[in-house]
Tab-separated table of C-alpha atoms in Angstrom:
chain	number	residue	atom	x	y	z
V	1	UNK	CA	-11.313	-53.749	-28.413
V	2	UNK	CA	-8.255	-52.189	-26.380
V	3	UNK	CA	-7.866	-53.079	-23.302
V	4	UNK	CA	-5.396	-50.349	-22.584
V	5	UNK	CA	-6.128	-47.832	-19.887
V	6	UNK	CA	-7.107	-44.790	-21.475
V	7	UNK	CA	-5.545	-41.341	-19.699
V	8	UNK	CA	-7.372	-38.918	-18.534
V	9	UNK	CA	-7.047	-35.985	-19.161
V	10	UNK	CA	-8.223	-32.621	-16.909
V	11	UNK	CA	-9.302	-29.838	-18.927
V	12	UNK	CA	-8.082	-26.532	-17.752
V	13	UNK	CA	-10.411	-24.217	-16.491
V	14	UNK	CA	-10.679	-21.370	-18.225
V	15	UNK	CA	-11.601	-17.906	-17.500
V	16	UNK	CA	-14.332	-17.095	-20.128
V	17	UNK	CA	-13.354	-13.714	-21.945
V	18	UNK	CA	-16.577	-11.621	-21.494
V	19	UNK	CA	-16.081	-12.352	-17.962
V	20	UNK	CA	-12.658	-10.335	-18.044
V	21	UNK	CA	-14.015	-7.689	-19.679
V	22	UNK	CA	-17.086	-7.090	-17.248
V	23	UNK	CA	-14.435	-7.539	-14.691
V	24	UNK	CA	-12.163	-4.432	-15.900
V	25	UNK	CA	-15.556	-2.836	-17.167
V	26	UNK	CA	-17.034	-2.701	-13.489
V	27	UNK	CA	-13.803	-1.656	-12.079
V	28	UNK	CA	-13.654	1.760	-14.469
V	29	UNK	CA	-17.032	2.593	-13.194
V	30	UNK	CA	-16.360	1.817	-9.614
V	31	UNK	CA	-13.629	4.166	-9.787
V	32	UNK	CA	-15.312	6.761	-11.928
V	33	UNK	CA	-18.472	6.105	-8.978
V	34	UNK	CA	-16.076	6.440	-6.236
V	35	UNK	CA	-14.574	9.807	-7.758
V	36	UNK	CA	-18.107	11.334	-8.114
V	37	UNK	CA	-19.758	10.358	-4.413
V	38	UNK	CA	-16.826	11.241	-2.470
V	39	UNK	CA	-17.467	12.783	0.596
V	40	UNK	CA	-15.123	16.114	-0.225
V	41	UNK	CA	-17.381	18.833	2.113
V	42	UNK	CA	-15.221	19.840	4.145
V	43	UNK	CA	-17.296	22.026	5.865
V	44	UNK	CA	-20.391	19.664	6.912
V	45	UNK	CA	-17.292	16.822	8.762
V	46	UNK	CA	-16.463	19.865	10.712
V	47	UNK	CA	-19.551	20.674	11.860
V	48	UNK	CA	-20.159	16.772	12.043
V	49	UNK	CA	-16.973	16.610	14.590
V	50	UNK	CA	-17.220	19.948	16.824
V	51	UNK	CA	-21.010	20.431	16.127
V	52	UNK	CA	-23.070	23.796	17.691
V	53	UNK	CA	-19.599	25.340	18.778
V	54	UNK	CA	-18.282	25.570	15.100
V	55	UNK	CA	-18.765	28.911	13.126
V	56	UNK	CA	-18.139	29.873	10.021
V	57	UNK	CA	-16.609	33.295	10.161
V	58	UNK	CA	-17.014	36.200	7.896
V	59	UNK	CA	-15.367	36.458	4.543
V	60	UNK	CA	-13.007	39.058	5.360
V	61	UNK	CA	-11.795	37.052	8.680
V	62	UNK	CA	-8.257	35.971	8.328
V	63	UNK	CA	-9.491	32.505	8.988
V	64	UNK	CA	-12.622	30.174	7.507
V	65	UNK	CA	-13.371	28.699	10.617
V	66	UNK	CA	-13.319	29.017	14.476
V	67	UNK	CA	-14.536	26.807	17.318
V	68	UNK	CA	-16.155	27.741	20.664
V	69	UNK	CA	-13.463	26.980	23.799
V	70	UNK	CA	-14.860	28.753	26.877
V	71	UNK	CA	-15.158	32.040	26.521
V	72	UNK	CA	-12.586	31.612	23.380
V	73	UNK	CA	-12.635	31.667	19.628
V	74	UNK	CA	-10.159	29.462	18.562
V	75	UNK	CA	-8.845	29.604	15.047
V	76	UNK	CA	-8.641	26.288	12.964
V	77	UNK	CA	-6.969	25.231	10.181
V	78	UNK	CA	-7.433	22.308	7.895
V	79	UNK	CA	-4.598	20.440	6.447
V	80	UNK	CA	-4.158	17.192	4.317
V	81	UNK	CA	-1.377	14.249	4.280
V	82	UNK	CA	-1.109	10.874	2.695
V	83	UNK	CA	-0.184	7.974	5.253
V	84	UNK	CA	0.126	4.291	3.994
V	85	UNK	CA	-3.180	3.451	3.479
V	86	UNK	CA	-4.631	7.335	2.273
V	87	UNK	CA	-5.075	10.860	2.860
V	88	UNK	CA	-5.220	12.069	6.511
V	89	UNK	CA	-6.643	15.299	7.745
V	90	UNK	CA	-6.010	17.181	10.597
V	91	UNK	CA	-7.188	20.577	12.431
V	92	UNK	CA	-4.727	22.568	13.752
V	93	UNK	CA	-6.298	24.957	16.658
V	94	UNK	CA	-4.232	28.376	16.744
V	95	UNK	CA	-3.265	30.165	19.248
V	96	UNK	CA	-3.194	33.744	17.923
V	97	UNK	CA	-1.425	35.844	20.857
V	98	UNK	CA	1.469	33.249	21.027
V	99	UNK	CA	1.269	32.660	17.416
V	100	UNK	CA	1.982	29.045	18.356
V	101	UNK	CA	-0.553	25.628	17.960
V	102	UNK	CA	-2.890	25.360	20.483
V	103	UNK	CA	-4.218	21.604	19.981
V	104	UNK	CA	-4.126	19.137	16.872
V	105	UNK	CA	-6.727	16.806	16.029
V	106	UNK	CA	-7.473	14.008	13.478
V	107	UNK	CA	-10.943	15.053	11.257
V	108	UNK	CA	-10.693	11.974	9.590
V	109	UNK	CA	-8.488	9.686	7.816
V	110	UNK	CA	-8.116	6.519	5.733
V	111	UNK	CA	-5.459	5.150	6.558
V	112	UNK	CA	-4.633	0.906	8.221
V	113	UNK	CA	-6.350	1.059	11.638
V	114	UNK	CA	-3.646	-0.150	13.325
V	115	UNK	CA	-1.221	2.217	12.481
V	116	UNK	CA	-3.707	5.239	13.542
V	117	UNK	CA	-3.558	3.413	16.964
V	118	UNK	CA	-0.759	2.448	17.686
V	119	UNK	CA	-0.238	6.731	17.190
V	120	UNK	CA	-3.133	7.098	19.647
V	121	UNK	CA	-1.249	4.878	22.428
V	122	UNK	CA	1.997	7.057	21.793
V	123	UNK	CA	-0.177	9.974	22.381
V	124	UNK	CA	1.550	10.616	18.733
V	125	UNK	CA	-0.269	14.235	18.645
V	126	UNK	CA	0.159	15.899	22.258
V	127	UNK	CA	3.970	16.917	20.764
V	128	UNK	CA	2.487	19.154	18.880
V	129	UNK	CA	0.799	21.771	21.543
V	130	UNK	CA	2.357	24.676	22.227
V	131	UNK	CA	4.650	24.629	18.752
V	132	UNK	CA	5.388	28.130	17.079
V	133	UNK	CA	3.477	27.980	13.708
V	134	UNK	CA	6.904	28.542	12.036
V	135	UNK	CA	8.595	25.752	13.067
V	136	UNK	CA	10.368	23.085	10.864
V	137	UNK	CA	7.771	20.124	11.911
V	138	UNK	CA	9.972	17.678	10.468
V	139	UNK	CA	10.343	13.916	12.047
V	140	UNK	CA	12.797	13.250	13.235
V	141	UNK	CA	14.269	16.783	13.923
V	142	UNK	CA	11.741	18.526	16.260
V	143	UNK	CA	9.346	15.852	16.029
V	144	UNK	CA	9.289	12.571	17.147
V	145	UNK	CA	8.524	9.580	14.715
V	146	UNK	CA	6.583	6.421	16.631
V	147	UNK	CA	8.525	3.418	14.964
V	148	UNK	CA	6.324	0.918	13.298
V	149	UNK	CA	4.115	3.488	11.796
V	150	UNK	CA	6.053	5.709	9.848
V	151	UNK	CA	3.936	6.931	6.850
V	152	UNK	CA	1.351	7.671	8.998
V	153	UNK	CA	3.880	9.517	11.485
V	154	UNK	CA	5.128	11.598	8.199
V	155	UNK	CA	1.652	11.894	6.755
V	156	UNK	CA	0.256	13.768	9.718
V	157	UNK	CA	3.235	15.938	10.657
V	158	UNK	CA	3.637	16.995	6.854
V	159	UNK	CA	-0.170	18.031	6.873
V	160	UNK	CA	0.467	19.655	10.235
V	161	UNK	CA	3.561	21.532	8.754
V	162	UNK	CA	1.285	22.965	5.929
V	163	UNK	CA	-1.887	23.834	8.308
V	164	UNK	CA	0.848	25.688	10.959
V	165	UNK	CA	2.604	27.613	7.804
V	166	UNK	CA	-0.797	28.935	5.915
V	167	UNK	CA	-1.287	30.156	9.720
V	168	UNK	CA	2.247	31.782	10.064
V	169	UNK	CA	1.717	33.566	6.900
V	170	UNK	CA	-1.644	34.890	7.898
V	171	UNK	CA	0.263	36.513	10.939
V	172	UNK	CA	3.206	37.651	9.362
V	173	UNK	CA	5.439	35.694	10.742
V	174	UNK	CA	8.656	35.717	9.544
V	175	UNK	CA	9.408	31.842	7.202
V	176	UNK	CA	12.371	30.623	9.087
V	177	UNK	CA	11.349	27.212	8.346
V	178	UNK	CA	14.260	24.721	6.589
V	179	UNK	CA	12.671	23.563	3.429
V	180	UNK	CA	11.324	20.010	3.418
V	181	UNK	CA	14.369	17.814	3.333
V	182	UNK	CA	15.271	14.657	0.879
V	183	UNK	CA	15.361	11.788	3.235
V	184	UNK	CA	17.141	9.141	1.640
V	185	UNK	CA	18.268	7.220	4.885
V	186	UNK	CA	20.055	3.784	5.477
V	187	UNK	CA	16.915	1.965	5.430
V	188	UNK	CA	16.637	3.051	1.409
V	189	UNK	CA	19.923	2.543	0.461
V	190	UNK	CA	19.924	-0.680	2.196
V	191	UNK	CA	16.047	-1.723	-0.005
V	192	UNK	CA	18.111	-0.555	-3.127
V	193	UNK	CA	21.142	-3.054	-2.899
V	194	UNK	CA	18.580	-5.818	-1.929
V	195	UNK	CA	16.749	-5.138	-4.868
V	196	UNK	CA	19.874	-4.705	-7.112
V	197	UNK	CA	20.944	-8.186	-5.310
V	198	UNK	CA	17.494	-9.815	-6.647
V	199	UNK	CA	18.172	-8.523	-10.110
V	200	UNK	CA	21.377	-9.979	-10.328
V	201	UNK	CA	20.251	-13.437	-9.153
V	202	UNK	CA	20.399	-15.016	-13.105
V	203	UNK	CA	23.930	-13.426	-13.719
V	204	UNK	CA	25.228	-15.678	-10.909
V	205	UNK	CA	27.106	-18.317	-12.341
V	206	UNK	CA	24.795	-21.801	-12.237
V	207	UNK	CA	27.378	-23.661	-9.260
V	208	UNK	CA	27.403	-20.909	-7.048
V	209	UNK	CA	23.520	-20.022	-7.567
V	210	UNK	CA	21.673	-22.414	-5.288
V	211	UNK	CA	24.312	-20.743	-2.233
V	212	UNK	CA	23.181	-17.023	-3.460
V	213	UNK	CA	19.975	-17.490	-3.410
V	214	UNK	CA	19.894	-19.451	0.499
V	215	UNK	CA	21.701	-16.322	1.459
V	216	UNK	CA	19.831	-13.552	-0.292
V	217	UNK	CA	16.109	-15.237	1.245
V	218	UNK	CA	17.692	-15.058	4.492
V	219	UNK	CA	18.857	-11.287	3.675
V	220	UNK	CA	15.225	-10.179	2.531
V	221	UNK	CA	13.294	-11.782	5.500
V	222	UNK	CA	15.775	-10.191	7.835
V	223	UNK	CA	15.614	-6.583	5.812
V	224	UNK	CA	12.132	-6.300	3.823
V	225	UNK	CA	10.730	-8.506	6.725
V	226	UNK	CA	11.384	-7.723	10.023
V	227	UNK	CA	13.462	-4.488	9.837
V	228	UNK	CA	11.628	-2.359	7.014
V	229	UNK	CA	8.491	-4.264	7.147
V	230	UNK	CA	8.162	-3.397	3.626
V	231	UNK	CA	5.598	-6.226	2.385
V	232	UNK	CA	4.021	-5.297	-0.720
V	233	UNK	CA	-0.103	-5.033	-0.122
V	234	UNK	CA	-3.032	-4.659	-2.110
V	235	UNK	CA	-3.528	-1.106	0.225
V	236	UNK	CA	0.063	0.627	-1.447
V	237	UNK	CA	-1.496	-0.576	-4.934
V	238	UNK	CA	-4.907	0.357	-4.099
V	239	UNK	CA	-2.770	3.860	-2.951
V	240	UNK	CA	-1.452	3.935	-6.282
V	241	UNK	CA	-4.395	3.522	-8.240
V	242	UNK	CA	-6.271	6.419	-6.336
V	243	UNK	CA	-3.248	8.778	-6.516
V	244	UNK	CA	-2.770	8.518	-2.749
V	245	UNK	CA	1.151	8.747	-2.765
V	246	UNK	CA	2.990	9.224	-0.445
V	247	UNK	CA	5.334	12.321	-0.350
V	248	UNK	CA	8.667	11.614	-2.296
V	249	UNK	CA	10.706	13.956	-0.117
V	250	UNK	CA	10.044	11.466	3.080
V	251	UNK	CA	9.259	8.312	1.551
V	252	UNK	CA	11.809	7.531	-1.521
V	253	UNK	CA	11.614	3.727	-0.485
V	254	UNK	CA	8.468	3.444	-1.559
V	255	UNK	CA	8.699	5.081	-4.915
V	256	UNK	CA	12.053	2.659	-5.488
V	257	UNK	CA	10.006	-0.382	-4.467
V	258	UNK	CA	6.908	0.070	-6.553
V	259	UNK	CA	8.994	1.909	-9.311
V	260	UNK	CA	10.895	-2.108	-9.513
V	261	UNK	CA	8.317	-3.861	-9.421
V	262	UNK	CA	5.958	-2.265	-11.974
V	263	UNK	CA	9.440	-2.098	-14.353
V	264	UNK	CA	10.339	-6.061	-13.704
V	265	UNK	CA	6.972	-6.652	-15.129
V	266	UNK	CA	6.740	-4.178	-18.014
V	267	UNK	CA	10.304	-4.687	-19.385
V	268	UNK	CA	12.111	-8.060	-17.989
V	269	UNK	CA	8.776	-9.772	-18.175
V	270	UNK	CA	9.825	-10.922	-14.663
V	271	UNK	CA	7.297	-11.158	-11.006
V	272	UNK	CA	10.519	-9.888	-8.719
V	273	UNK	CA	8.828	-9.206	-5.851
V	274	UNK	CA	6.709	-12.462	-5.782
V	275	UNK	CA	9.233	-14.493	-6.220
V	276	UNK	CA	12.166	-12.742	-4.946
V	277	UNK	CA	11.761	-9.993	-2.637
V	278	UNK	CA	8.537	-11.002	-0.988
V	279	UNK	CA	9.640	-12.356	3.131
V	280	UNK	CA	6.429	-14.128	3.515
V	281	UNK	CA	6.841	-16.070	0.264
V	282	UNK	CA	10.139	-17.001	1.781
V	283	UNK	CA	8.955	-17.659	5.530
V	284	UNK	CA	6.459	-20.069	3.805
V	285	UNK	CA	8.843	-21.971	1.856
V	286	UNK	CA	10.609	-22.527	4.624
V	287	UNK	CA	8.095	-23.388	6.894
V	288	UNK	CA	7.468	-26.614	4.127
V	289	UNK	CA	10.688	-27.291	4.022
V	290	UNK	CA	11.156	-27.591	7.773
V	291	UNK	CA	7.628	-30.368	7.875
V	292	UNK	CA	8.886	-32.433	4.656
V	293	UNK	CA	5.192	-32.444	3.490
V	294	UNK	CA	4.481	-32.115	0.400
V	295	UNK	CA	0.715	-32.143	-0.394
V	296	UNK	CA	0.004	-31.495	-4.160
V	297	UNK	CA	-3.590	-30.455	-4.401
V	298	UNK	CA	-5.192	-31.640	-7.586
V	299	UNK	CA	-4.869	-29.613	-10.727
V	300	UNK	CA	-8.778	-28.986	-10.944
V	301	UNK	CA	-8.241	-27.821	-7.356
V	302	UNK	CA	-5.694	-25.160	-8.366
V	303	UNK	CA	-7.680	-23.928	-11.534
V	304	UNK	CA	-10.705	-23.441	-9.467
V	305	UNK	CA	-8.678	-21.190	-6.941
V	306	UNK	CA	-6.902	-19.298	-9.474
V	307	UNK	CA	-10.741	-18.316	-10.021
V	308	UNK	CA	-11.375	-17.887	-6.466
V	309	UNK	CA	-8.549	-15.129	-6.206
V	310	UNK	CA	-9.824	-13.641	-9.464
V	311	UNK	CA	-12.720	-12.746	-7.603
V	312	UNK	CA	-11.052	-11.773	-4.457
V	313	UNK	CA	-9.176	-9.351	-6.618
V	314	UNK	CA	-11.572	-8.107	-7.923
V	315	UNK	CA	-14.150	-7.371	-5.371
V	316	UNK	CA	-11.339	-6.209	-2.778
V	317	UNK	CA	-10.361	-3.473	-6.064
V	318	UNK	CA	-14.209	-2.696	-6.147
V	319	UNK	CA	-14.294	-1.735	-2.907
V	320	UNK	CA	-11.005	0.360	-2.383
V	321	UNK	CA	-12.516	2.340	-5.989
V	322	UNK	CA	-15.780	2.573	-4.638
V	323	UNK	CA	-14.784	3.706	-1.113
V	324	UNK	CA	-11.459	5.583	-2.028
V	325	UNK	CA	-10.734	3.530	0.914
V	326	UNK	CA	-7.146	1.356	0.498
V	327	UNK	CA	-7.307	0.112	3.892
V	328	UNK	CA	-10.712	-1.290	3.420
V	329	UNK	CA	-9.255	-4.493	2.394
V	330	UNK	CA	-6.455	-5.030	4.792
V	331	UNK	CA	-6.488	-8.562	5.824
V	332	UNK	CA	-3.286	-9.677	4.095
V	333	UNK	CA	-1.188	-11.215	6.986
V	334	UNK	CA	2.586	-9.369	5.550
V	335	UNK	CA	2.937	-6.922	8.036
V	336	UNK	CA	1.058	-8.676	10.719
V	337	UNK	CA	3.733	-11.519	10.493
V	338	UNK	CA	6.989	-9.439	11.418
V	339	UNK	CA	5.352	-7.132	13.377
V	340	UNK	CA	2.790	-8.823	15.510
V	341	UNK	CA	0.327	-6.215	15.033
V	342	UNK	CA	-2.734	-6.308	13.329
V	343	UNK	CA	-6.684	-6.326	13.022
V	344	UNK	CA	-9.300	-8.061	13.140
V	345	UNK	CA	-9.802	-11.265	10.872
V	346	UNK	CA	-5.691	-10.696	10.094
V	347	UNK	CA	-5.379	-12.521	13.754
V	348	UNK	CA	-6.973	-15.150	11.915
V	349	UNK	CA	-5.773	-15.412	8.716
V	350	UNK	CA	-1.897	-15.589	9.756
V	351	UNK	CA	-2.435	-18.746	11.623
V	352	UNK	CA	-4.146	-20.289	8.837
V	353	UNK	CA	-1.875	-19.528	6.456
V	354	UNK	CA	1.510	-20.520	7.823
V	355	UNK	CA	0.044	-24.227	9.116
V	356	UNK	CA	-1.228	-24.199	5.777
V	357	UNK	CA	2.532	-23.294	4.436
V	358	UNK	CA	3.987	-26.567	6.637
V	359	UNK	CA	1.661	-28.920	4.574
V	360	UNK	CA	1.678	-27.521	0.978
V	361	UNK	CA	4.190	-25.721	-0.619
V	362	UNK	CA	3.192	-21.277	-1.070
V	363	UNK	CA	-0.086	-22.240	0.546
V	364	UNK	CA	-1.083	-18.302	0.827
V	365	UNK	CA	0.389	-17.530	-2.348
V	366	UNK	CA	-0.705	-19.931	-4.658
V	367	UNK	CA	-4.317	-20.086	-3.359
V	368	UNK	CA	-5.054	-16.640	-1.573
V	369	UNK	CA	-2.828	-14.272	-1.996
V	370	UNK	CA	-4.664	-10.793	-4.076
V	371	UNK	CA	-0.988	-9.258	-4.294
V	372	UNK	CA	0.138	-11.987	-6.302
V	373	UNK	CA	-2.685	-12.270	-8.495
V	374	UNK	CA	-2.707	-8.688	-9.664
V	375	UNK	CA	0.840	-8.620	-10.551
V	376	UNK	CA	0.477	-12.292	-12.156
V	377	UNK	CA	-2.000	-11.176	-14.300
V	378	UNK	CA	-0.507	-8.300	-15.112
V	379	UNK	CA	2.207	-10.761	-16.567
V	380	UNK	CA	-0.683	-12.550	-18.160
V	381	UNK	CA	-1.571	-9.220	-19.833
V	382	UNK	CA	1.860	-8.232	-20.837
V	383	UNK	CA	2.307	-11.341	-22.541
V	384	UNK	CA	-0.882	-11.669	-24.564
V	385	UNK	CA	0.265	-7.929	-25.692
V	386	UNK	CA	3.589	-9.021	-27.019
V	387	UNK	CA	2.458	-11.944	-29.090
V	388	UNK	CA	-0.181	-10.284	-30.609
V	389	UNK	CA	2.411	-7.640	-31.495
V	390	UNK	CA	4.950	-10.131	-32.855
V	391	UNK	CA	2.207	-12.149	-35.017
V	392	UNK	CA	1.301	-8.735	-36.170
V	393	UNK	CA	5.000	-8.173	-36.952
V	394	UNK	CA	5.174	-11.819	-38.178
V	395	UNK	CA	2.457	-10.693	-41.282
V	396	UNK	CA	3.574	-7.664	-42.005
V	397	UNK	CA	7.110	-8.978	-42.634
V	398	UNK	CA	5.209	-11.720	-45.041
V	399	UNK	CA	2.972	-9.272	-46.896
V	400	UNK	CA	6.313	-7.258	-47.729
């Protein structure tokens, strides 16, 4: 009998494959659920919001709607934006004699909480009173932007521009409106030379790497961090899966973002934004680096919360489908950390997550992050694809 130790060996944990397939099963009905039940009457939320004093005018009245204000019938007009987090629609009350805007109001929106308040405390919407209905309504130009919220900002005053024009053409009003602009501004050229910089990262030659990289982590905290606060979230993916995009014209950053990302994975086979353009990734490492811990959690441990995130996934993306809702899952600490604003349980989380950082290395990431995991296993995915096509390539080339 040997009396040599024998080595054992953990088994990885694997993901059973029926289990995967429920998974992307459920999610295609969520979302084909969440299409059909969406609340889309228009009609009953604005009688919900200004309730007895709302009628419904005639059908040859210039407009569908008007609202009781004294001895007034004000005119409304509904509109539609998307902000960060989803569409967000406003009234627009007319004033008819001045042909101007008499008062604009949120109906409803679904966009990040935070960003509709931190409008609210700006009094974001008062600008807008007394505006002729053909005006440019452009931020920016004759409207002001509130800085740290600026797809909602956009969102509303591009939904505002559309309610005010339909109104200007009912009245005949002449269009001297400027046609909606192509704002590529500093803050996008500077996100497309950082991401160019990231790209080139393996080209660097191997002495001078270790230097490029310390200097480009320091350059994405400082830009994608804490001046564009442009921290990827499971909201701008859930926004992409429901169609929620923002409008190009305003928001080209985010189109050059996602656009990188999604082509890293599909054609280099390569997680940039994870591992390269992500500021809290970064902020963590160096958070570890700065205690000298190193705790290395047990590899059972890691498999079981690789499963733990699955599911986090995948019941945050059930609820965004089912809801239409983005937002509904915000609780990612990205934009909390270089801001300093957030919501509820995100107070929290961002605590917990950078003391976690100091004793283990990509504590959030390796263990909680949903961001990650979706564009991990959309590696995962990608991979699996190309070897089955290669073995398939592999037999063809030995039947021949």
């Amino acid at each position: 009998m040997s009396n040599s130790p024998r080595k054992r060996h953990h088994k990885k944990t694997k993901q059973p494959t029926w289990l995967a397939y429920f998974g992307y099963i459920s999610l295609l009905f969520a979302a084909i659920a969440g299409n059909y039940f969406q609340h889309n009457d228009e009609s009953l939320r604005l009688f919900e919001y200004f309730g007895s004093n709302l009628q419904r005018t005639a059908g040859d009245s210039l407009w569908p709607y008007t609202v009781q204000q004294g001895e007034n019938q004000i005119p409304l007009v509904t509109a539609q934006g998307n902000g960060y987090g989803g569409p967000l629609k406003v009234i627009v009350k007319i004033k008819e004699k001045n042909q101007s805007i008499s008062d604009v109001e949120l109906l409803h929106h679904k966009d990040t909480p935070a960003y509709i308040a931190r409008l609210d405390s700006k009094h974001f919407l008062r600008q807008f009173k007394g505006k002729a209905l053909n005006s440019d309504f452009l931020v920016d130009a004759d409207i002001d932007g509130v800085s740290g919220a600026t797809y909602s900002t956009k969102g509303i005053t591009l939904a505002v521009r559309d309610a005010a024009h339909q109104a200007s053409d009912k009245l005949n009003m002449p269009p001297t409106w400027q046609p909606l602009p192509f704002n590529f501004s500093i803050k996008d050229i500077v996100l497309t030379l950082v991401i160019i910089a990231t790209l080139l990262n393996k080209k660097v030659p191997q002495p001078y790497r270790k230097g490029y990289g310390l200097v480009m982590s320091v350059v994405v905290v400082a830009t994608m961090g804490f001046w564009l606060n442009s921290s990827l979230s499971l909201n701008a993916f859930g926004s992409l899966f429901l169609g929620y995009l923002p409008d190009w014209h305003s928001h080209p950053g985010w189109y050059i973002l996602m656009s990188s990302v999604i082509a890293s994975l599909l054609f280099l086979g390569r997680n940039l934004y994870c591992n390269e353009l992500c500021p809290f990734h970064i902020i963590q490492q160096w958070l570890n680096n700065l205690s000298g811990l190193r705790f290395s959690p047990d590899k059972r441990l890691l498999n079981n919360a690789k499963l733990g995130i699955n599911l986090l996934l995948w019941l945050s993306l059930m609820l965004i489908l089912l809801s239409r809702t983005p937002a509904i899952t915000s609780y990612e600490p990205f934009a909390m950390m270089f801001s300093l604003e957030g919501v509820g349980i995100q107070w929290y989380i961002l605590p917990l997550a950078l003391i976690g950082s100091t004793v283990m290395n990509n504590f959030w990431c390796r263990l909680f992050c949903p961001v990650g995991r979706l564009l991990n296993h959309s590696l995962e995915i990608r991979s699996k694809a190309k070897n089955k096509f290669l073995k398939a390539k592999r037999i063809r080339v030995r039947e021949v």
